[in-house]
Short mmCIF file of C-alpha atoms in Angstrom, two decimals:
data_model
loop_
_atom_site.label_atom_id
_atom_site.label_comp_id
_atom_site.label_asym_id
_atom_site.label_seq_id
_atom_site.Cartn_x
_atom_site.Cartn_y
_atom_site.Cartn_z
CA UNK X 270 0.00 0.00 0.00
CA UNK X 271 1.15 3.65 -1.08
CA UNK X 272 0.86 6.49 1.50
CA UNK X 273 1.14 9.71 -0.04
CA UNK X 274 2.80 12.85 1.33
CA UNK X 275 1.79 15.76 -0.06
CA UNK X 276 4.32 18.42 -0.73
CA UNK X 277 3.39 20.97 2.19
CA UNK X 278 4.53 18.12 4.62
CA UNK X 279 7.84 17.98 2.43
CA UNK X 280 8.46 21.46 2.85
CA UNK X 281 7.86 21.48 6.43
CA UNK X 282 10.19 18.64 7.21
CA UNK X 283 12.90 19.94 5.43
CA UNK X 284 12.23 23.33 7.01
CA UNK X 285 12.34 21.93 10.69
CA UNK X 286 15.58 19.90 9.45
CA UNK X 287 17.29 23.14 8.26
CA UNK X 288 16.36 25.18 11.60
CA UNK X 289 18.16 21.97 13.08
CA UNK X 290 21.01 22.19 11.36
CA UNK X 291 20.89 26.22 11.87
CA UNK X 292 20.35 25.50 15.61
CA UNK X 293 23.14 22.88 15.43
CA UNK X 294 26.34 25.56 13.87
CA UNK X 295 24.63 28.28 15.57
CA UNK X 296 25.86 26.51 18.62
CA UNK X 297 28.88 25.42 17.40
CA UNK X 298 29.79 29.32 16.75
CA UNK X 299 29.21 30.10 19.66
CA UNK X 300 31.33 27.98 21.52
CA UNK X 301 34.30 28.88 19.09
CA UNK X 302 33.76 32.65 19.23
CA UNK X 303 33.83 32.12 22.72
CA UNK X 304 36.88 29.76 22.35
CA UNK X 305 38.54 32.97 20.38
CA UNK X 306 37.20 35.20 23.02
CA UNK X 307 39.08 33.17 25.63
CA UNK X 308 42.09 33.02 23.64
CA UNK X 309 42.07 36.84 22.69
CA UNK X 310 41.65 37.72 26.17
CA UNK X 311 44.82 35.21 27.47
CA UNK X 312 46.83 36.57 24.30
CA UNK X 313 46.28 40.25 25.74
CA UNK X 314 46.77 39.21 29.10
CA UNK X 315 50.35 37.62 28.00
CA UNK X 316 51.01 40.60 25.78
CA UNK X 317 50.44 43.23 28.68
CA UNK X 318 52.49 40.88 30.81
CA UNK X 319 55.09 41.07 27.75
CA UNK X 320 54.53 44.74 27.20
CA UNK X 321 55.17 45.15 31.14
CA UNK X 322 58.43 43.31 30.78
CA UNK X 323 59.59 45.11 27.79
CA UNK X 324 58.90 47.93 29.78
CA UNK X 325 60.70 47.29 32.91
CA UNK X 326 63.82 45.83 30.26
CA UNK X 327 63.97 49.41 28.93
CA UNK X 328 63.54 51.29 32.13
CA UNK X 329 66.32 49.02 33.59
CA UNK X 330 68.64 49.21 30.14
CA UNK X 331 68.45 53.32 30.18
CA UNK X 332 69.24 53.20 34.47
CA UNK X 333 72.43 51.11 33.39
CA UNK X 334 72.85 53.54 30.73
CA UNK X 335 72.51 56.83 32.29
CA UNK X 336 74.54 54.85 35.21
CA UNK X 337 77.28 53.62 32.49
CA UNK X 338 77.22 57.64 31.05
CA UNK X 339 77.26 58.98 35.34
CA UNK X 340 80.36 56.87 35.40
CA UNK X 341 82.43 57.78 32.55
CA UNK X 342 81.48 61.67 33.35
CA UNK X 343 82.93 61.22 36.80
CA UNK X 344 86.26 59.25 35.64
CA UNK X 345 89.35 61.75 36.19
CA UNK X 346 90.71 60.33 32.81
CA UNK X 347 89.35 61.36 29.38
CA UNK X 348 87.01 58.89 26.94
CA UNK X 349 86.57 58.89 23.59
CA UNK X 350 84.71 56.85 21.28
CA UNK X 351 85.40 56.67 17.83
CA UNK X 352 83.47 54.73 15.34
CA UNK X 353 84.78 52.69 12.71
CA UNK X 354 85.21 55.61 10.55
CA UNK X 355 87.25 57.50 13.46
CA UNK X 356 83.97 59.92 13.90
CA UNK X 357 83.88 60.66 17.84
CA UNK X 358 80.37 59.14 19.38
CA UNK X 359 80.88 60.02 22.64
CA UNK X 360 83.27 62.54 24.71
CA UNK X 361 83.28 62.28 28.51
CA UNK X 362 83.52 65.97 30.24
CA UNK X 363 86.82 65.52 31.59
CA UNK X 364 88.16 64.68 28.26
CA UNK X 365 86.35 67.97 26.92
CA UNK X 366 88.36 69.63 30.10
CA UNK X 367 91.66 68.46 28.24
CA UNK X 368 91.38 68.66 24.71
CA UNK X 369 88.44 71.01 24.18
CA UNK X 370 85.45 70.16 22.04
CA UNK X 371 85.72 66.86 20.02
CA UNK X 372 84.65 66.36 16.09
CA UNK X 373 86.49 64.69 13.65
CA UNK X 374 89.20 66.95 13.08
CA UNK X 375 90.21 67.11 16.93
CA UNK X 376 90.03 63.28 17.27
CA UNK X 377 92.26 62.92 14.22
CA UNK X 378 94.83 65.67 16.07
CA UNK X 379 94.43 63.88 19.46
CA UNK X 380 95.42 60.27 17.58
CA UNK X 381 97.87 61.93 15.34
CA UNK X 382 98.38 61.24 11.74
CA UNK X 383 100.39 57.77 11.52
CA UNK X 384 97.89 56.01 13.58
CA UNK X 385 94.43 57.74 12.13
CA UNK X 386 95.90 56.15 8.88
CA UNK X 387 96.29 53.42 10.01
CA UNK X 388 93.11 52.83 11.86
CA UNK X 389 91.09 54.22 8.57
CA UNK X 390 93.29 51.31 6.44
CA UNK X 391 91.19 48.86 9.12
CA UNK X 392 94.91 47.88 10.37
CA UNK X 393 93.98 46.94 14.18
CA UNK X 394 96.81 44.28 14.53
CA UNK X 395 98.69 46.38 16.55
CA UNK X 396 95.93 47.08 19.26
CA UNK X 397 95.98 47.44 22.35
CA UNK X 398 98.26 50.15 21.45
CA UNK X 399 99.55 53.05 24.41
CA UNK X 400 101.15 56.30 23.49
CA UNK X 401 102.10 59.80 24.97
CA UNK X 402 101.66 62.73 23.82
CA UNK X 403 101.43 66.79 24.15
CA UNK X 404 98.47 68.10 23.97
CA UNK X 405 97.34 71.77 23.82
CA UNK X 406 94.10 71.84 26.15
CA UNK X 407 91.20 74.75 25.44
CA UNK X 408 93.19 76.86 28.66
CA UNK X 409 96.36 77.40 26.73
CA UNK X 410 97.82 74.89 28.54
CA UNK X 411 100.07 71.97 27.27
CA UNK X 412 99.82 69.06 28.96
CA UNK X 413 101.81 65.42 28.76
CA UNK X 414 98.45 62.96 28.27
CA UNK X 415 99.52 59.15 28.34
CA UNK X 416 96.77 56.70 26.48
CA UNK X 417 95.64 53.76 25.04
CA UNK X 418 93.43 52.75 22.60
CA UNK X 419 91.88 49.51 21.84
CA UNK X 420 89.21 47.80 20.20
CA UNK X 421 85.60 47.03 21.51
CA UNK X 422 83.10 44.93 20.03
CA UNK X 423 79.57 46.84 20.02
CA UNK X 424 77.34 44.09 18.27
CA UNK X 425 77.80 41.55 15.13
CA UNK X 426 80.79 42.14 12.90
CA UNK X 427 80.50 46.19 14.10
CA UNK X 428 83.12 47.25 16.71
CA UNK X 429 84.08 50.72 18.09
CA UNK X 430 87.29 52.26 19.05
CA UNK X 431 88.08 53.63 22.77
CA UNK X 432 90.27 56.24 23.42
CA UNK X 433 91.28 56.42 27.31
CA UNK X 434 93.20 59.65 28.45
CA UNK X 435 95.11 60.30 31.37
CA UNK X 436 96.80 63.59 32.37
CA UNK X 437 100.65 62.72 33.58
CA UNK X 438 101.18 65.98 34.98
CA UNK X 439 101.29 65.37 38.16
CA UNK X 440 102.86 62.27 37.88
CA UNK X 441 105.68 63.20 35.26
CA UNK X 442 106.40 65.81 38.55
CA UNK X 443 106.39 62.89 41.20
CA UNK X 444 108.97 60.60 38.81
CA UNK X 445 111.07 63.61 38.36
CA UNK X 446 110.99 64.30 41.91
CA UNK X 447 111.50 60.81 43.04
CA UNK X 448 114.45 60.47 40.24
CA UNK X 449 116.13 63.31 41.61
CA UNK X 450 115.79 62.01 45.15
CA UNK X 451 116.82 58.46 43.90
CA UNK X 452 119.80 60.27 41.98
CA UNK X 453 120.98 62.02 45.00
CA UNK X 454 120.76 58.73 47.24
CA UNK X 455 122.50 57.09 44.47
CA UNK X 456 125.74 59.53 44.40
CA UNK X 457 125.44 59.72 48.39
CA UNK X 458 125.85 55.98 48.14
CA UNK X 459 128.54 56.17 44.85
CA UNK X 460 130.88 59.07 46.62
CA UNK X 461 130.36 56.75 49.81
CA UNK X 462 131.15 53.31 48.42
CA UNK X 463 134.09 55.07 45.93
CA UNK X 464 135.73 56.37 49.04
CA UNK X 465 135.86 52.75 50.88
CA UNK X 466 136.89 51.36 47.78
CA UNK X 467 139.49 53.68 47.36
CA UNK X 468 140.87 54.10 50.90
CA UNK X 469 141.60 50.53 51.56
CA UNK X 470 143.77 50.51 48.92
CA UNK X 471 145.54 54.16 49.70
CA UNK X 472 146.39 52.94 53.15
CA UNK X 473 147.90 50.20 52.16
CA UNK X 474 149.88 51.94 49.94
CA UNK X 475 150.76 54.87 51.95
CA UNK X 476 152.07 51.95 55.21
CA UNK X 477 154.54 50.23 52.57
CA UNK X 478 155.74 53.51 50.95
CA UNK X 479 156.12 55.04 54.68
CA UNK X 480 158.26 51.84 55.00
CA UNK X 481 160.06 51.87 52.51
CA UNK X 482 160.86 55.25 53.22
CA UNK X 483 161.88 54.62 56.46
CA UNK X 484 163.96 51.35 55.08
CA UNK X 485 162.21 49.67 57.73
CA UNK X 486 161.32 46.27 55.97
CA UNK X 487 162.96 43.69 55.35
CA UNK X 488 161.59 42.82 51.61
CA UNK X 489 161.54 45.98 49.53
CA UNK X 490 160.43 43.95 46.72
CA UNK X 491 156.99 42.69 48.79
CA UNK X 492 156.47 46.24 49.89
CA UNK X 493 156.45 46.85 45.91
CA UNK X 494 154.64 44.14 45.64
CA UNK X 495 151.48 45.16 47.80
CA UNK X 496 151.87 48.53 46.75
CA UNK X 497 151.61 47.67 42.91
CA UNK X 498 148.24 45.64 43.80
CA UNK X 499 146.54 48.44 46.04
CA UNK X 500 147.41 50.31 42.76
CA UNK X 501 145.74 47.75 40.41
CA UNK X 502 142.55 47.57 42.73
CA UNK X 503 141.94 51.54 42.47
CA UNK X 504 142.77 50.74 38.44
CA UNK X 505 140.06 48.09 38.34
CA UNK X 506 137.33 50.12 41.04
CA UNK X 507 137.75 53.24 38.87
CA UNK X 508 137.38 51.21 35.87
CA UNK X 509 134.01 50.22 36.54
CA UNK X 510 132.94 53.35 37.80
CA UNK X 511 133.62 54.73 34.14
CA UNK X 512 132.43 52.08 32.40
CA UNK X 513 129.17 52.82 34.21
CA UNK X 514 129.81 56.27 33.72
CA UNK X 515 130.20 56.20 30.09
CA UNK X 516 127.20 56.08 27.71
CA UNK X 517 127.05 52.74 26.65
CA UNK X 518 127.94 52.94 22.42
CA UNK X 519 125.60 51.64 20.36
CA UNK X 520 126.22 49.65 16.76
CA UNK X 521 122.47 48.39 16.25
CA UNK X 522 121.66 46.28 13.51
CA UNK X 523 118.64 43.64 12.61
CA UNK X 524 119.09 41.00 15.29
CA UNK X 525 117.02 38.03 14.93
CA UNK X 526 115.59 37.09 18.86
CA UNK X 527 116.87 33.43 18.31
CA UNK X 528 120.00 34.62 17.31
CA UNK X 529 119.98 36.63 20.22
CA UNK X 530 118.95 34.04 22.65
CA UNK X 531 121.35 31.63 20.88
CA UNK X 532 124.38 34.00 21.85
CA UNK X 533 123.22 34.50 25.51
CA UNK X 534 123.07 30.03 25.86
CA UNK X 535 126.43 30.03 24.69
CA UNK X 536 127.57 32.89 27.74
CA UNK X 537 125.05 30.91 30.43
CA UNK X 538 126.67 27.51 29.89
CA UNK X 539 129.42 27.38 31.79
CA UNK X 540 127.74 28.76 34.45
CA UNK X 541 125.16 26.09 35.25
CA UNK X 542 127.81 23.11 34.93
CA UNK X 543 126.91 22.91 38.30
CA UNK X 544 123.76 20.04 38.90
CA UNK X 545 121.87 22.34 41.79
CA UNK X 546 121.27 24.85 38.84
CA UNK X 547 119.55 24.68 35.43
CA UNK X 548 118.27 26.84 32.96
CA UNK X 549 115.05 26.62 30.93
CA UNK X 550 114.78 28.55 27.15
CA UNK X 551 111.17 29.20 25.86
CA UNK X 552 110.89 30.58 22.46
CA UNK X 553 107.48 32.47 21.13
CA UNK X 554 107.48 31.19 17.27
CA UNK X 555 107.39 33.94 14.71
CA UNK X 556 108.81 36.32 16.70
CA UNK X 557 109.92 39.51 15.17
CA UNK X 558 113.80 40.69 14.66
CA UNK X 559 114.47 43.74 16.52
CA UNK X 560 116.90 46.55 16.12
CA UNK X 561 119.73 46.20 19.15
CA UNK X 562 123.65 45.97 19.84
CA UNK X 563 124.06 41.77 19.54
CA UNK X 564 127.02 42.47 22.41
CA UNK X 565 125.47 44.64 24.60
CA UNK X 566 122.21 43.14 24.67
CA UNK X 567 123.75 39.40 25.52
CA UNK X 568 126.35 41.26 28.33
CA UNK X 569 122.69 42.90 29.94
CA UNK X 570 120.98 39.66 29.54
CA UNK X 571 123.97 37.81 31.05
CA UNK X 572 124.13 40.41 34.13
CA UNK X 573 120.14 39.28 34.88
CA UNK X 574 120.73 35.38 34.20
CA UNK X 575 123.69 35.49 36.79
CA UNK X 576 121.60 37.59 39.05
CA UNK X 577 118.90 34.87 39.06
CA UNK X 578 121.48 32.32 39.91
CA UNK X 579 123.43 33.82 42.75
CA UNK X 580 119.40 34.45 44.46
CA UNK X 581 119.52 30.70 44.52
CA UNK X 582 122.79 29.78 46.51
CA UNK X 583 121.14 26.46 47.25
CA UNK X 584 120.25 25.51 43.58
CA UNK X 585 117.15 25.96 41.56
CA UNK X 586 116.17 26.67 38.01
CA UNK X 587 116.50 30.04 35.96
CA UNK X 588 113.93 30.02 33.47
CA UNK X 589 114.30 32.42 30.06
CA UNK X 590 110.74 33.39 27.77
CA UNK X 591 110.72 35.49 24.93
CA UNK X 592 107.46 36.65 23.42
CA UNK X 593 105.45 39.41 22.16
CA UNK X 594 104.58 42.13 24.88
CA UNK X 595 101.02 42.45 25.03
CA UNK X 596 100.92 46.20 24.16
CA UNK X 597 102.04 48.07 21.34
CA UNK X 598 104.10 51.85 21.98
CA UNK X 599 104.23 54.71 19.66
CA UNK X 600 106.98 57.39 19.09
CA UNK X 601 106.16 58.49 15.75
CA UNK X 602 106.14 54.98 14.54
CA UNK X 603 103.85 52.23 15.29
CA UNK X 604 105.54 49.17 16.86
CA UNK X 605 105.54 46.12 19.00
CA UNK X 606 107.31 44.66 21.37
CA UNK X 607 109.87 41.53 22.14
CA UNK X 608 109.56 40.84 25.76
CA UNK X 609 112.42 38.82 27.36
CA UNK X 610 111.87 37.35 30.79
CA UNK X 611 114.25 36.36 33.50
CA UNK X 612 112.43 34.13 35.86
CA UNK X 613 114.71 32.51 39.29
CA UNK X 614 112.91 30.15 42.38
CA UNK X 615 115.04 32.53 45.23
CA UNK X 616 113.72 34.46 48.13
CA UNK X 617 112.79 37.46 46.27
CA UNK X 618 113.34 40.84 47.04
CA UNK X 619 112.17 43.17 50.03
CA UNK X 620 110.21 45.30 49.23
CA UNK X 621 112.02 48.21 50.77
CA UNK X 622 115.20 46.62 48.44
CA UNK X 623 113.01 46.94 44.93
CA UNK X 624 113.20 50.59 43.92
CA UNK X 625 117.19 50.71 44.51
CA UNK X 626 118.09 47.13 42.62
CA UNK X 627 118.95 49.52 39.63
CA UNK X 628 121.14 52.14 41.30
CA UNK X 629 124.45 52.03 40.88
CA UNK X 630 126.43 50.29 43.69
CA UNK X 631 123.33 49.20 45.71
CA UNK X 632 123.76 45.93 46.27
CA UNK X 633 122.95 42.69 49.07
CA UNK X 634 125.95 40.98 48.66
CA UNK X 635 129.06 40.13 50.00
CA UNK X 636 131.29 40.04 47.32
CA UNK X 637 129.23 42.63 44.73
CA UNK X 638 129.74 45.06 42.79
CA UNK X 639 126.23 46.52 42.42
CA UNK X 640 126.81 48.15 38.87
CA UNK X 641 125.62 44.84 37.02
CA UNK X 642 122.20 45.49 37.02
CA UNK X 643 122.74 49.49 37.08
CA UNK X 644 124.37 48.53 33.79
CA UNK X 645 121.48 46.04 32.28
CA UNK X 646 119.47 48.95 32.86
CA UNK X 647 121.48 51.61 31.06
CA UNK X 648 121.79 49.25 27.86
CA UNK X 649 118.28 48.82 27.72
CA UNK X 650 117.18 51.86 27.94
CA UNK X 651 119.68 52.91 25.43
CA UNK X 652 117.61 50.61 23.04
CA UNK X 653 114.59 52.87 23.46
CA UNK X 654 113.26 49.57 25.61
CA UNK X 655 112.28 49.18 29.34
CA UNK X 656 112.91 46.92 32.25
CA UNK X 657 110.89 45.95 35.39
CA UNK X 658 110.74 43.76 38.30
CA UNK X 659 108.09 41.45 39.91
CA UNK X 660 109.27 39.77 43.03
CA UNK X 661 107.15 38.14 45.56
CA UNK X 662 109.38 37.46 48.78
CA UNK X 663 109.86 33.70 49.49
CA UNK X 664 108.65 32.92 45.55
CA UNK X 665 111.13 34.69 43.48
CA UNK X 666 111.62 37.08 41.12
CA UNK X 667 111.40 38.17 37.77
CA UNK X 668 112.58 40.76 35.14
CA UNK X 669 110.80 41.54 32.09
CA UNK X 670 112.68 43.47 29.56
CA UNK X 671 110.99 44.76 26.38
CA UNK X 672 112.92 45.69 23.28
CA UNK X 673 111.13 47.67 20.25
CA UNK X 674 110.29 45.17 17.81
CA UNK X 675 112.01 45.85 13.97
CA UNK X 676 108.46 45.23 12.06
CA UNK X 677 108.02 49.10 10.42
CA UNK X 678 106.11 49.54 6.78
CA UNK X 679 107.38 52.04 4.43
CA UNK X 680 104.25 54.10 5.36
CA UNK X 681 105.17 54.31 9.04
CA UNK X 682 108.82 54.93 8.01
CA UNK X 683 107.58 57.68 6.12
CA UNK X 684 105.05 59.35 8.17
CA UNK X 685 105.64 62.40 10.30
CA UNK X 686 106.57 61.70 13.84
CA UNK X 687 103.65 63.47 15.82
CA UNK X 688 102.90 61.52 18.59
#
């Protein structure tokens, strides 16, 4: 049997089945726009939290900043900031108090021309470099300023130069001071030491000729004798006087460090035959030659190795390093350094002891001299290098000499000395 269905049923049904459906997503939406309304309002939450952050990160970023800028304003040493292109980013007051206003053309005057150029070439191998200068300051006033000048890395493959003056005024006045004091002490000591040096051996000759004269001993010829070596030991006392004395003269041609250290091994081995003492070498590779008197730089060398030994009566090892010095100097040219170290396992020296080791006739011993070292440092310093001491009592000592390396380009060569 057939039922029929007429067609306003149809439509009804399919009516109440679309509301259904209707009904149905309606729903659905619902839940997801309130799904997205959650969401939005946990994404705003997080990005107030963020923005709070971000905000505190800034606040706390321009504190360290204006902290970072309250310190470099209070330094009592001048800082300048150059950017790649040597253009001046920042200026501290107290450099401003030096050198006047900074721009371009005053940071190029400040760094002088051989190292601008060589900066603007992107040539940074020889930072850290240090260097003294005069400088005119905005008073009229010319001042000695001592500084240094490295690189710093300021983000990805970008990095800034910084420029950090110091005025030596004051202290240039204090090592004058203290030289003259030291040089006074030192002839005090000289005139004193010269005259027991000398006595000893005029009294002995004045008792053997008053002898003699009186033909009151019995050997003339051992009264000739003793007077002939009181002679020879005012010969030999006054001899090293002058040969301190005496400006030490200078041939200086390219000497390979090797070379160098070669000749000073072939001095220091007869004097560690003994087995209580031995002596290490240590060789930087690649080292650069340098520009020095091959004799008088072994005999200087030689004075510190057999200082070293004679601080270790009961034995030990004397240790010898040459390497680069960690800074670079300037004096119209651009160059490194060759530092040679003299390292001995002795008791070290007082403290009250250090700032005298290089005077002339100062010395611990019994049987010294005390112009060895006096004369170590006269040599080096007539190679335009430097010497110092490190000495910890009861742990030893050690001197570090540094030579001017030989490593010039024509265009330093040629440059202007104005630093």
């Amino acid at each position: 049997m057939t039922i029929a269905v007429s067609e306003p049923e149809i439509e009804v049904e399919s009516l109440q089945h679309l509301i259904g459906w209707f009904n149905q997503n309606s729903l659905e939406l619902i839940r997801e726009y309130r799904r997205l309304e959650e969401r939005a309002q946990h994404l705003t939450r997080e990005l107030e939290s963020q923005h709070r952050e971000l905000e505190k990160s800034l606040r706390e970023r321009e504190e360290a900043r204006a902290y970072l800028l309250s310190v470099l304003e209070s330094l009592n040493a001048g800082v300048l900031i150059l950017g790649r292109d040597l253009q001046p980013t920042f200026a501290n007051r107290r450099l401003n108090e030096l050198a006047g206003e900074i721009d371009a053309e005053r940071a190029g005057q400040l760094l002088g021309k051989t190292l601008a150029a060589r900066l603007r070439r992107g040539d940074r191998s020889f930072l850290p470099l240090e260097c003294e200068k005069m400088i005119q300051g905005p008073d009229g006033i010319v001042r000695p300023l001592h500084f240094v000048v490295s690189e710093v890395a300021a983000g990805g493959s970008r990095s800034d130069y910084v420029v950090i003056f110091q005025d030596t005024t004051t202290l240039k006045r204090l090592e004058a001071e203290a030289a003259r004091t030291r040089r006074l002490a030192s002839l005090g000591l000289m005139a004193s030491e010269l005259a027991h040096q000398v006595r000893n051996p005029l009294g002995g000759i004045e008792l053997y000729a008053s002898l003699l004269k009186e033909n009151a001993v019995e050997d003339p010829r051992r009264a000739a004798e003793e007077i002939l070596a009181a002679a020879r030991r005012l010969h030999a006392t006054l001899s090293r006087l002058l040969c301190f004395a005496a400006e030490p003269s200078i041939s200086p041609d390219l000497l390979p460090v090797p070379l160098l250290m070669k000749d000073l091994l072939v001095e220091c081995v007869p004097l560690f035959n003994d087995p209580p003492w031995s002596l290490a070498f240590a060789i930087q590779p690649g080292l650069p030659p340098i520009w020095g008197d091959r004799g008088l730089l072994v005999q200087a060398l030689l004075n510190l190795v057999v200082n070293a030994k004679e601080a270790m009566p009961a034995g030990g090892r004397v240790q010898l390093k040459a390497e680069m010095a960690p800074f670079a100097t300037m004096n119209g040219r651009i160059h490194r350094a060759v530092e040679i170290k003299v390292i001995d396992e002795g008791g070290g020296i007082p403290p009250e002891n250090r700032e005298r080791i290089f005077d002339p006739f100062f010395t611990t011993k019994k049987n010294g001299t005390g112009l060895g070292l006096a004369l170590t440092h006269k040599i080096v310093h007539a190679h335009h290098g430097s010497i110092e001491v490190l000495s910890t009592p009861g742990r030893g000592s050690q001197f570090n000499v540094c030579l001017p390396a030989a490593e010039e380009t024509r265009s330093d060569a040629e440059a202007n000395p104005d630093c």
